[in-house]
mmCIF file of C-alpha atoms in Angstrom:
data_model
loop_
_atom_site.group_PDB
_atom_site.id
_atom_site.type_symbol
_atom_site.label_atom_id
_atom_site.label_comp_id
_atom_site.label_asym_id
_atom_site.label_seq_id
_atom_site.Cartn_x
_atom_site.Cartn_y
_atom_site.Cartn_z
ATOM 1 C CA MET P 275 4.333 22.434 1.594
ATOM 2 C CA SER P 276 5.284 18.760 1.527
ATOM 3 C CA ALA P 277 2.827 15.924 1.047
ATOM 4 C CA VAL P 278 1.649 13.946 4.057
ATOM 5 C CA MET P 279 3.541 10.665 4.199
ATOM 6 C CA LEU P 280 2.376 7.568 6.072
ATOM 7 C CA SER P 281 4.372 4.599 7.296
ATOM 8 C CA ILE P 282 3.306 1.131 6.192
ATOM 9 C CA GLY P 283 1.727 0.655 9.631
ATOM 10 C CA GLU P 284 -0.213 3.897 9.384
ATOM 11 C CA ILE P 285 -1.598 3.111 5.930
ATOM 12 C CA ALA P 286 -2.437 -0.423 7.068
ATOM 13 C CA GLN P 287 -4.343 0.910 10.057
ATOM 14 C CA ALA P 288 -6.110 3.610 8.031
ATOM 15 C CA THR P 289 -7.325 1.129 5.427
ATOM 16 C CA GLY P 290 -7.733 -2.090 7.409
ATOM 17 C CA VAL P 291 -5.269 -3.878 5.124
ATOM 18 C CA SER P 292 -2.437 -5.826 6.739
ATOM 19 C CA ARG P 293 1.184 -4.834 6.321
ATOM 20 C CA ARG P 294 1.786 -8.248 4.831
ATOM 21 C CA MET P 295 -0.845 -7.660 2.140
ATOM 22 C CA LEU P 296 0.601 -4.228 1.340
ATOM 23 C CA ARG P 297 4.033 -5.824 0.898
ATOM 24 C CA HIS P 298 2.494 -8.543 -1.280
ATOM 25 C CA TRP P 299 0.862 -5.923 -3.505
ATOM 26 C CA GLU P 300 4.193 -4.111 -3.718
ATOM 27 C CA ASP P 301 5.998 -7.322 -4.726
ATOM 28 C CA ALA P 302 3.326 -7.918 -7.381
ATOM 29 C CA GLY P 303 3.825 -4.381 -8.741
ATOM 30 C CA LEU P 304 0.309 -3.298 -7.814
ATOM 31 C CA LEU P 305 1.129 -0.673 -5.186
ATOM 32 C CA GLU P 306 4.412 1.191 -4.965
ATOM 33 C CA PRO P 307 5.404 3.221 -1.913
ATOM 34 C CA ALA P 308 5.846 6.905 -2.670
ATOM 35 C CA TYR P 309 9.271 6.721 -1.017
ATOM 36 C CA VAL P 310 11.574 4.034 0.351
ATOM 37 C CA ASP P 311 14.355 5.188 2.658
ATOM 38 C CA PRO P 312 17.606 3.916 1.101
ATOM 39 C CA GLY P 313 19.264 3.483 4.501
ATOM 40 C CA THR P 314 16.521 1.685 6.390
ATOM 41 C CA GLY P 315 14.228 0.344 3.672
ATOM 42 C CA TYR P 316 11.225 1.859 5.456
ATOM 43 C CA ARG P 317 8.307 2.430 3.128
ATOM 44 C CA ARG P 318 6.449 5.738 3.112
ATOM 45 C CA TYR P 319 3.137 6.175 1.339
ATOM 46 C CA ALA P 320 1.461 9.379 0.245
ATOM 47 C CA ALA P 321 -1.798 9.980 2.098
ATOM 48 C CA SER P 322 -3.491 10.045 -1.312
ATOM 49 C CA GLN P 323 -2.580 6.367 -1.784
ATOM 50 C CA THR P 324 -5.178 5.283 0.776
ATOM 51 C CA GLY P 325 -7.743 5.742 -1.992
ATOM 52 C CA ARG P 326 -5.812 3.202 -4.063
ATOM 53 C CA VAL P 327 -5.654 0.675 -1.212
ATOM 54 C CA LEU P 328 -9.350 0.741 -0.321
ATOM 55 C CA PRO P 329 -10.618 -0.378 -3.767
ATOM 56 C CA SER P 330 -7.884 -3.042 -3.760
ATOM 57 C CA ARG P 331 -9.090 -4.287 -0.394
ATOM 58 C CA ARG P 332 -12.649 -4.581 -1.685
ATOM 59 C CA SER P 333 -11.496 -6.554 -4.726
ATOM 60 C CA ALA P 334 -9.446 -8.922 -2.606
ATOM 61 C CA SER P 335 -12.275 -9.501 -0.121
ATOM 62 C CA SER P 336 -14.806 -10.131 -2.895
ATOM 63 C CA GLY P 337 -12.756 -13.068 -4.108
ATOM 64 C CA SER P 338 -11.735 -11.510 -7.401
ATOM 65 C CA GLY P 339 -8.084 -11.593 -6.340
ATOM 66 C CA SER P 340 -5.245 -9.219 -6.984
ATOM 67 C CA GLN P 341 -5.024 -10.136 -10.651
ATOM 68 C CA THR P 342 -7.903 -7.722 -11.297
ATOM 69 C CA LEU P 343 -5.890 -4.792 -9.938
ATOM 70 C CA ARG P 344 -3.873 -2.522 -12.144
ATOM 71 C CA PRO P 345 -0.403 -1.275 -11.251
ATOM 72 C CA CYS P 346 -0.226 2.321 -10.087
#
């Protein structure tokens, strides 16, 4: 059985975090997609990564900034 994969839009909607912020976290090395399609560049995230995004969202909204996050 394969793992459930979410598009960047699906993980953004599920967590309330914008696609732009997810891309920013990726650029900063804080959140890596589980898979990036080599032909299209589309990002796919494992459903289990929503748990990683939610604590990140809380940190960002509390004003502590992304520098308190650890790379995954």
